[in-house]
Short mmCIF file of C-alpha atoms and ligand atoms in Angstrom, two decimals:
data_model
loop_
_atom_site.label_atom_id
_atom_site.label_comp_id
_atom_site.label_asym_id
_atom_site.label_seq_id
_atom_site.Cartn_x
_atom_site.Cartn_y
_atom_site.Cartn_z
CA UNK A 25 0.00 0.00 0.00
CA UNK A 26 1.49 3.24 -1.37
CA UNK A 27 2.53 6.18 0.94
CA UNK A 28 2.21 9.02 -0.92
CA UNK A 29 2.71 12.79 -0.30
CA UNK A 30 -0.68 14.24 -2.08
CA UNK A 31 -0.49 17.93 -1.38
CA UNK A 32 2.44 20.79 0.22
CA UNK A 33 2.60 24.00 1.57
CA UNK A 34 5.11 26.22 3.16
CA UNK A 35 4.99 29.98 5.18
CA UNK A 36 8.00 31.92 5.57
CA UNK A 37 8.14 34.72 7.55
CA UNK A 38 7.54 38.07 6.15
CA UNK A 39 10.72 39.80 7.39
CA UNK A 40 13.35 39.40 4.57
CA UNK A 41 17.15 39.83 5.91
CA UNK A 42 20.00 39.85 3.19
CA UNK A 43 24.00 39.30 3.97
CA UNK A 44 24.13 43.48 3.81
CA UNK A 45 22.12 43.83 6.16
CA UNK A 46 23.97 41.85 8.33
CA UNK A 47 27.24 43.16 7.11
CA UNK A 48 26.06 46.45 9.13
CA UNK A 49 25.11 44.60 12.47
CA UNK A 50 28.36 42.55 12.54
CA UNK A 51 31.92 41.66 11.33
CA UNK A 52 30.81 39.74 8.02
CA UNK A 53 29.92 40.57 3.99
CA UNK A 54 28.34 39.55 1.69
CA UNK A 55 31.35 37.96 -0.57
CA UNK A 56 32.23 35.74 2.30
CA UNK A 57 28.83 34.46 2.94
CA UNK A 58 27.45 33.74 -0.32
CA UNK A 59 30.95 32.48 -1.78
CA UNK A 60 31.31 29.88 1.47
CA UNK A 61 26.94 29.21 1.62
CA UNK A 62 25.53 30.53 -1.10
CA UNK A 63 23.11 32.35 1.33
CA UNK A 64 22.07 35.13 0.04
CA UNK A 65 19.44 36.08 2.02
CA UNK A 66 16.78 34.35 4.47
CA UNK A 67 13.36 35.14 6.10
CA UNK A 68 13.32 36.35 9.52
CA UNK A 69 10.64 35.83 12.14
CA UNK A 70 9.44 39.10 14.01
CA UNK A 71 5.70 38.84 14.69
CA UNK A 72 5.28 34.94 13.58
CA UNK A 73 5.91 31.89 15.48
CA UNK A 74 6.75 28.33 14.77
CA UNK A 75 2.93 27.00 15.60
CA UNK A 76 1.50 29.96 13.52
CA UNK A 77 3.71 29.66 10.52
CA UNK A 78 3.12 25.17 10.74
CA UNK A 79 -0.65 25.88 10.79
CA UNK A 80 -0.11 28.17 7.43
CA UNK A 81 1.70 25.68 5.52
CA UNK A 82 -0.13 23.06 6.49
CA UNK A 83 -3.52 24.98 5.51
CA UNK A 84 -1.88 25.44 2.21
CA UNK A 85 -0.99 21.76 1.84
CA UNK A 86 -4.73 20.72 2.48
CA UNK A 87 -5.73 23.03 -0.42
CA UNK A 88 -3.14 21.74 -2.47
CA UNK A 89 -3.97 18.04 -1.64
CA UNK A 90 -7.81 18.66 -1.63
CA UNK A 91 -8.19 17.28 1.41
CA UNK A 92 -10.21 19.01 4.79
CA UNK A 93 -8.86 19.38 8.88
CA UNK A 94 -11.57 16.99 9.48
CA UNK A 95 -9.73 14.14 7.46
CA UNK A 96 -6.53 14.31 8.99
CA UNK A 97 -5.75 11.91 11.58
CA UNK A 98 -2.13 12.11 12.40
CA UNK A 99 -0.27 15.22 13.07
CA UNK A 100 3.38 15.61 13.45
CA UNK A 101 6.38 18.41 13.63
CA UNK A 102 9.59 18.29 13.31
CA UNK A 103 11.03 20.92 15.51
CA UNK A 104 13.47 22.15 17.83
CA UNK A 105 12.14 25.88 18.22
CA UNK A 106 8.70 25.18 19.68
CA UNK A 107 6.95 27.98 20.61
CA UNK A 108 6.37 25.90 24.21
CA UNK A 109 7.80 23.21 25.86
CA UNK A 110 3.86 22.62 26.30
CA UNK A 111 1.67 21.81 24.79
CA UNK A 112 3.23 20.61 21.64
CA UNK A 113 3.58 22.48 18.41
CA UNK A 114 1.81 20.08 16.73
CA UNK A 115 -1.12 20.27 19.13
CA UNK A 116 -1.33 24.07 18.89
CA UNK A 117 -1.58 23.32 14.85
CA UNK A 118 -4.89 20.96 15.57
CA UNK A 119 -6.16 23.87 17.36
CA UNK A 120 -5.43 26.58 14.97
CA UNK A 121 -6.73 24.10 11.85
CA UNK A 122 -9.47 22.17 13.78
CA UNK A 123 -8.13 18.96 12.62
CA UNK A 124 -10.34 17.02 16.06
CA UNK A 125 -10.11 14.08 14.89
CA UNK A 126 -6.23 13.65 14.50
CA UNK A 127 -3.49 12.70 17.29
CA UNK A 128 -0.66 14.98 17.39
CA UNK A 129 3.15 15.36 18.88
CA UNK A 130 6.74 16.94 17.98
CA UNK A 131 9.48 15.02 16.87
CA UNK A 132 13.07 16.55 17.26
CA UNK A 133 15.33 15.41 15.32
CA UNK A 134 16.67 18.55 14.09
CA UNK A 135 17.34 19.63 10.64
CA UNK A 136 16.12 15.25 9.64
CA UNK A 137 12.59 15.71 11.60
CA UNK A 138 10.82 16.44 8.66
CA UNK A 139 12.27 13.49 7.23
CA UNK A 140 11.54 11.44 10.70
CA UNK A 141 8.10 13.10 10.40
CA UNK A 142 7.75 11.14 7.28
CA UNK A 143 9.05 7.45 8.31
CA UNK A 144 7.05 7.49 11.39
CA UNK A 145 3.75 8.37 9.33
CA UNK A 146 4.92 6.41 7.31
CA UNK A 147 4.75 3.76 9.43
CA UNK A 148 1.84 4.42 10.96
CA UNK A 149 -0.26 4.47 7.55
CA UNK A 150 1.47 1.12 6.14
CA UNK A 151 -0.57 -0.79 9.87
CA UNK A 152 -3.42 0.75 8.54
CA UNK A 153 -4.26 2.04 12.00
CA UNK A 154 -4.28 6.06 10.44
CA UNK A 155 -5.21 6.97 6.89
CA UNK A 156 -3.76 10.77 6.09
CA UNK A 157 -0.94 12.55 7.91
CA UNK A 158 0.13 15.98 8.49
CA UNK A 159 3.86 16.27 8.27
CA UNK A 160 5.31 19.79 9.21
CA UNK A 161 8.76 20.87 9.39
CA UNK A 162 8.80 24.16 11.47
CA UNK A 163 11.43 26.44 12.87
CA UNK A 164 11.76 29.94 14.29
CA UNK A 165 15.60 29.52 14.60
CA UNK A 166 16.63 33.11 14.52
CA UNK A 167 15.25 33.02 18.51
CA UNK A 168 18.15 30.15 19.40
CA UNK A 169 21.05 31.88 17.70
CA UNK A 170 23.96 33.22 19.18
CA UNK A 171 23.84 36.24 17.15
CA UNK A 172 27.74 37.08 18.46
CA UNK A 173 28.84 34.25 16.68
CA UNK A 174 29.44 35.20 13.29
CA UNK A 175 30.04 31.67 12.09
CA UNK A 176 26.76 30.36 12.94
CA UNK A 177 24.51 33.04 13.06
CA UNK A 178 24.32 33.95 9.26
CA UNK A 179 23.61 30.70 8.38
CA UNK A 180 20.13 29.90 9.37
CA UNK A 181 16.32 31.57 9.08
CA UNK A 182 12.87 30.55 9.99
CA UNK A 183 9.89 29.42 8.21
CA UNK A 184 7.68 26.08 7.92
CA UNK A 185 6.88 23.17 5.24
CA UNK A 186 4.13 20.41 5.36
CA UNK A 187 2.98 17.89 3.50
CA UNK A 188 -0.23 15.91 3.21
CA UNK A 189 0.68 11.90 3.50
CA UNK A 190 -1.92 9.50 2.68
CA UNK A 191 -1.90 5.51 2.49
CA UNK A 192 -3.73 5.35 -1.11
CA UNK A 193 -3.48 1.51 -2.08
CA UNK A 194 -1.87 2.39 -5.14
CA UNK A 195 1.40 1.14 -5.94
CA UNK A 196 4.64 3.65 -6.15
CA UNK A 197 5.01 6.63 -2.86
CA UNK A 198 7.24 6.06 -0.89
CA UNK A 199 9.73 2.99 -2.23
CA UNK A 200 12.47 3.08 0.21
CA UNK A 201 13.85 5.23 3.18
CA UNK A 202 16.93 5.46 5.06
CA UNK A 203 17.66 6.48 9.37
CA UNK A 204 20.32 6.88 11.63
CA UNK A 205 21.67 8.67 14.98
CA UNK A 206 25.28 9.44 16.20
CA UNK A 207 24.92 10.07 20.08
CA UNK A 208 28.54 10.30 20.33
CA UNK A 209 28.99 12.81 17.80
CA UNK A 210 26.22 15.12 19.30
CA UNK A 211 27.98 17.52 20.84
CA UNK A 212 29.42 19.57 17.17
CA UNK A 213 26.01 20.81 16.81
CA UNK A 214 24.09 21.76 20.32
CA UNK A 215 21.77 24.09 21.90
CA UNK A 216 21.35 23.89 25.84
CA UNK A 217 17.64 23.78 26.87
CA UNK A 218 16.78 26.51 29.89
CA UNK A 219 18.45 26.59 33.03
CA UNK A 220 17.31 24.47 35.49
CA UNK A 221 14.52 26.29 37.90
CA UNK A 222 14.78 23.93 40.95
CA UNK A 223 15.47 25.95 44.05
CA UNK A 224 17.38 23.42 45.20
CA UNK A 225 19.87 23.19 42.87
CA UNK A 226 22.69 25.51 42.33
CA UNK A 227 23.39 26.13 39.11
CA UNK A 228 24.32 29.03 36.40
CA UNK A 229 21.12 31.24 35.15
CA UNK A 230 23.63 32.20 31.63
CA UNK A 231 21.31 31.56 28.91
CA UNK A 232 22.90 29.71 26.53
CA UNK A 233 22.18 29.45 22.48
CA UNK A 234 23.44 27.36 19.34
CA UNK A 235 27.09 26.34 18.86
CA UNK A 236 28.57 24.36 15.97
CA UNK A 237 31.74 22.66 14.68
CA UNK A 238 30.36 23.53 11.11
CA UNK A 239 33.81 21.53 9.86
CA UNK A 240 32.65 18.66 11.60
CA UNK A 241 29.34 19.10 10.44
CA UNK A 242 30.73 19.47 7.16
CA UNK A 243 32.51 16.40 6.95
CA UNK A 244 29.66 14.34 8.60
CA UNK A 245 27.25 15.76 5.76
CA UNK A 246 29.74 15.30 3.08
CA UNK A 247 30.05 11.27 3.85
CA UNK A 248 26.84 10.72 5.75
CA UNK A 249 24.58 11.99 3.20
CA UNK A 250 25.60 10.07 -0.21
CA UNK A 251 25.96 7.15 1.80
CA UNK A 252 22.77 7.06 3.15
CA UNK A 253 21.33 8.04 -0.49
CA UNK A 254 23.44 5.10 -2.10
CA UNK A 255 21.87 2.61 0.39
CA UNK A 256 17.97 4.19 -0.42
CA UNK A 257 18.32 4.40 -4.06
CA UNK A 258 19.54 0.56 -3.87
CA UNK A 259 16.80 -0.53 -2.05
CA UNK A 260 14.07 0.95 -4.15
CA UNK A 261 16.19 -1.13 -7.20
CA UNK A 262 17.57 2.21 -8.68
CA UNK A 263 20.23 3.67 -10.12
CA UNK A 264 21.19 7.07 -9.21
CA UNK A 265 20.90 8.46 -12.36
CA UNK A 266 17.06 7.37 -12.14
CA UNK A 267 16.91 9.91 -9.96
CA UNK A 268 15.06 13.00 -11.40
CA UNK A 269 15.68 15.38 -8.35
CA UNK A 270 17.50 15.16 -5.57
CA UNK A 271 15.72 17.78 -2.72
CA UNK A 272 17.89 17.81 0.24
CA UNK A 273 18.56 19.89 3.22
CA UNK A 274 19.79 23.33 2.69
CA UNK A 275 22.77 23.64 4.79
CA UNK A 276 25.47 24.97 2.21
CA UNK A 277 25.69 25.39 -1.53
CA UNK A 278 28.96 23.47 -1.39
CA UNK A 279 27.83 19.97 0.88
CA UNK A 280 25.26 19.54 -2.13
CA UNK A 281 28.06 20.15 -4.85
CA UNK A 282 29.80 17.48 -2.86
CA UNK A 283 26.96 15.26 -2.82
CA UNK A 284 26.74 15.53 -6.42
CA UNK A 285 30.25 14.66 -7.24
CA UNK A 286 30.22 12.04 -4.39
CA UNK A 287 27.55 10.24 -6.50
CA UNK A 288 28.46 11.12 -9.64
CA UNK A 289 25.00 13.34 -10.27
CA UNK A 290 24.88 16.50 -12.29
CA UNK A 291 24.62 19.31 -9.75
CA UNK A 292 21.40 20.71 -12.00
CA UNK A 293 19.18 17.48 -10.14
CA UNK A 294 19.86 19.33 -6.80
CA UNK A 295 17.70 22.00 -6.77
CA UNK A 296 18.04 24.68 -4.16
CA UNK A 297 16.52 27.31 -2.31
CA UNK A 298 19.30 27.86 0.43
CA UNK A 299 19.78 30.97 -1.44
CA UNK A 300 16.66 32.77 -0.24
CA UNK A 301 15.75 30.74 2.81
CA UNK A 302 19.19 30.28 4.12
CA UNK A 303 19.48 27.00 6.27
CA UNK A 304 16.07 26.34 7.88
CA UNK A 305 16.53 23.02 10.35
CA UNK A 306 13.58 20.74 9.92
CA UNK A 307 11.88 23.06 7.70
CA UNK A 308 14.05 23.17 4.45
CA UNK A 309 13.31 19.71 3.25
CA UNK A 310 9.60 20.66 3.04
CA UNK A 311 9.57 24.57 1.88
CA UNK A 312 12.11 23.44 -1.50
CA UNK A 313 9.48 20.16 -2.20
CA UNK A 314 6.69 22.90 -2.39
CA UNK A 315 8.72 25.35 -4.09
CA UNK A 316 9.19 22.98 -6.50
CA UNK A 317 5.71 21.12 -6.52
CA UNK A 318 4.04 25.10 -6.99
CA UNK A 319 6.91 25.52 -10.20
CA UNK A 320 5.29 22.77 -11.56
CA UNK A 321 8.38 20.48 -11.63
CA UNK A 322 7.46 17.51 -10.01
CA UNK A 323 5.47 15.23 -12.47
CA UNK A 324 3.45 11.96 -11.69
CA UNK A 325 6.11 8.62 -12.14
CA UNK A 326 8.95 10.85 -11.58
CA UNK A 327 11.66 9.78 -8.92
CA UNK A 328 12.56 11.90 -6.24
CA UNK A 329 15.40 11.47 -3.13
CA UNK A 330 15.05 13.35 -0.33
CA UNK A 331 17.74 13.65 2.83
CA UNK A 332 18.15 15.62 5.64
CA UNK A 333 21.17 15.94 7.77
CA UNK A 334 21.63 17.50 10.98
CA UNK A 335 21.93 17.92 14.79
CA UNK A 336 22.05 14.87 16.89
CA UNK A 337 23.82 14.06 15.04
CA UNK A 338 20.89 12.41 12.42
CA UNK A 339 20.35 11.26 9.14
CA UNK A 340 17.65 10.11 7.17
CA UNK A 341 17.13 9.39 3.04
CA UNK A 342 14.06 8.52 1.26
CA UNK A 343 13.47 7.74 -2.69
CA UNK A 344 9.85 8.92 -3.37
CA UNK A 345 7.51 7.68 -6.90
CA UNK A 346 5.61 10.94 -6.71
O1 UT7 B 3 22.00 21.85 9.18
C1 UT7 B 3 23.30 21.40 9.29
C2 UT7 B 3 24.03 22.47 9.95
N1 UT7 B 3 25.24 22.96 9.56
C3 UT7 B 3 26.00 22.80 8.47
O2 UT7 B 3 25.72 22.12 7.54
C4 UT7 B 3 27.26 23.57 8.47
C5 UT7 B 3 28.37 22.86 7.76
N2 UT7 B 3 29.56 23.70 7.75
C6 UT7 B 3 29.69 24.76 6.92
O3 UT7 B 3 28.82 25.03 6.12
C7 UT7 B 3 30.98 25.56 6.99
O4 UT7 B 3 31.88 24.93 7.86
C8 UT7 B 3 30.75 27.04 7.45
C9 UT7 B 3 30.01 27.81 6.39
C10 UT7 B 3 29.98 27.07 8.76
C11 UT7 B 3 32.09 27.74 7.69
O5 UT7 B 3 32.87 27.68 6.53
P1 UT7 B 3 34.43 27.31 6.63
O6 UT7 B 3 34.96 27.35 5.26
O7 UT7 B 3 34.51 26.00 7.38
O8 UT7 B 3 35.00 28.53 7.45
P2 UT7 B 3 35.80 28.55 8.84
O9 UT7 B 3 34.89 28.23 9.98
O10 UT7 B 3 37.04 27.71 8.69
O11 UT7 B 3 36.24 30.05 8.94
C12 UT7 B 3 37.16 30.63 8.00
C13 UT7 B 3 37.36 32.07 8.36
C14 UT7 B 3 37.72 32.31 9.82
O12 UT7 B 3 38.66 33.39 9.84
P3 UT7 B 3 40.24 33.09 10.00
O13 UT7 B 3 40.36 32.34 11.29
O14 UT7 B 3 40.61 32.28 8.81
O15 UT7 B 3 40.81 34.47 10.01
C15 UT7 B 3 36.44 32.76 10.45
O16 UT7 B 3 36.65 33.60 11.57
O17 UT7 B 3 36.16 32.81 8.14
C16 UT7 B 3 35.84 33.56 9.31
N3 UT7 B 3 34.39 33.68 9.41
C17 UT7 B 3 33.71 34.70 8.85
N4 UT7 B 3 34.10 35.78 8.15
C18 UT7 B 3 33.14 36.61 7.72
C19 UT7 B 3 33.52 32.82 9.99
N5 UT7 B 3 32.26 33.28 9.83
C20 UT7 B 3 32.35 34.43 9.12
C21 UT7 B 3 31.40 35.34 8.65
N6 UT7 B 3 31.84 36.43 7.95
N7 UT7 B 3 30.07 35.18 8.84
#
């Protein structure tokens, strides 16, 4: 029984920021950004929030799916920016869209929930126990940045993807998918959650925001990535070059030019909207699918590979018949 993604959407927020305008708030330019990213610019969240921006997109993937709040029974986002600790993100979305019927939690898996998202609805269709999903990558990540640390800071934005998921009996969706953690390796891409409030404990009040080894994360992205690609597109019986697109996580301009030559792709099957968006966590994955799904790129039979990469450290591939 085919899983397969019938409908996206996406919200960004409406505050647009570009590498000059940070070049006048702190030691960087735009040469050195877009020549080692190929950020140009991203969207920047003033007045929005995660929850608000996840109910938009996913409003706009019911419309585009043709499918109503009162159908959807599953309801997940991948997140690490909740608005809340509680209730859930993905809670405050069944509220805002008055999807009653459906069950709903966060996921955080960093920049692979959305992928995550997928597998575990996924899942959850293929028992037969839930029929349509909501899956919503979300992030308001300008709120966790150290915004003194020059190397980090310019990298990310905010905004929020979904996708409608539905269990359809046909054949094709999704053929094959791909998972993994790294504990160990957690610690070269972190964000400390709040102090602790116990009275009884002594213990610093320093709030504390996001810190990477982005060479480590480089290098982890760089082998992780096509690996995890080479096992998926194997195990739907592919050949990379039947891959029509290959929409991945928007980290940096030159990790997918290393994918690409890593698997011997032309770099034109990677399309990209790190440019504009900058890199958006959990959210990328979904905003670029509905970028391209609205251009009118994504055809019926065509195959796509998806993989996001990220804190955790996680991974996670999937090879889609759309
Ligand atoms: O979602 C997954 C999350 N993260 C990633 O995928 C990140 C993966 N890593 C990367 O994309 C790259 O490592 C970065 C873009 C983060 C950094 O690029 P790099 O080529 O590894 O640069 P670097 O950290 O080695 O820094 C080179 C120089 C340093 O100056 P010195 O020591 O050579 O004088 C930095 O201080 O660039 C300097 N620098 C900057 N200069 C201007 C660092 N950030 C900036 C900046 N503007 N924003």
């Amino acid at each position: 029984m085919g899983t397969r993604i019938i409908g996206t959407g996406s919200c960004l927020p409406e505050t647009v920021v570009t590498n000059d305008d940070l070049a006048k708030i702190m030691d960087t330019s735009d040469e050195w950004i877009s020549t080692r990213t190929g950020i140009r610019e991203r969207h920047l969240a003033k007045d929005e929030t995660t929850a608000g921006m996840s109910a938009e997109a996913a409003r706009r993937a019911m419309e585009n799916a043709g499918v109503t709040a009162q159908e959807i029974d599953l309801i997940i986002v991948g997140t690490v920016t909740a608005d809340q600790v509680t209730p859930a993100c993905a809670c405050e979305v069944q509220a805002e869209i008055g999807a009653d019927h459906a069950v709903a939690f966060d996921i955080n898996a960093a920049c692979s929930g959305f992928m995550f998202a997928l597998h575990i609805a996924h899942a959850y269709l293929q028992t037969g126990v839930y029929r349509t999903a909501l899956i919503i990558g979300a992030e308001t990540l300008s709120k966790i940045m150290d915004w003194s640390d020059r190397s980090t800071c310019v990298l990310f934005g905010d905004g929020a993807g979904a996708a409608v998921v539905r269990a359809d009996g046909q054949p094709g969706g999704l053929l094959a998918f791909d998972q993994g953690t790294d504990g160990v390796k957690g610690r070269v891409l972190s964000c400390p959650n709040r102090s602790n409030n116990n009275p009884l404990v002594e213990t610093s009040r320093e709030l504390k925001y996001v810190h990477m080894d982005g060479q480590e994360v480089y290098k982890f992205a760089v082998t992780q990535v096509p690996a995890s690609l080479q096992k998926t597109v194997e195990a739907a019986h592919l050949a990379m070059e039947d891959i029509d697109f290959y929409a991945l996580h928007q980290a940096n301009i030159r990790i997918l030019q290393a994918v690409a030559k890593r698997l011997k792709v032309p770099e034109d099957r990677f399309p990209v909207s790190l440019d504009h968006c900058g890199n958006i966590s959990a959210a990328s994955v979904p905003i670029l699918l509905d970028e391209m799904n609205r251009k009118g790129l994504l055809k019926p039979g065509m195959k796509i590979a998806l993989a996001g990469f990220g804190g955790g450290l996680t991974w996670a591939s999937a090879v889609l018949e759309w």
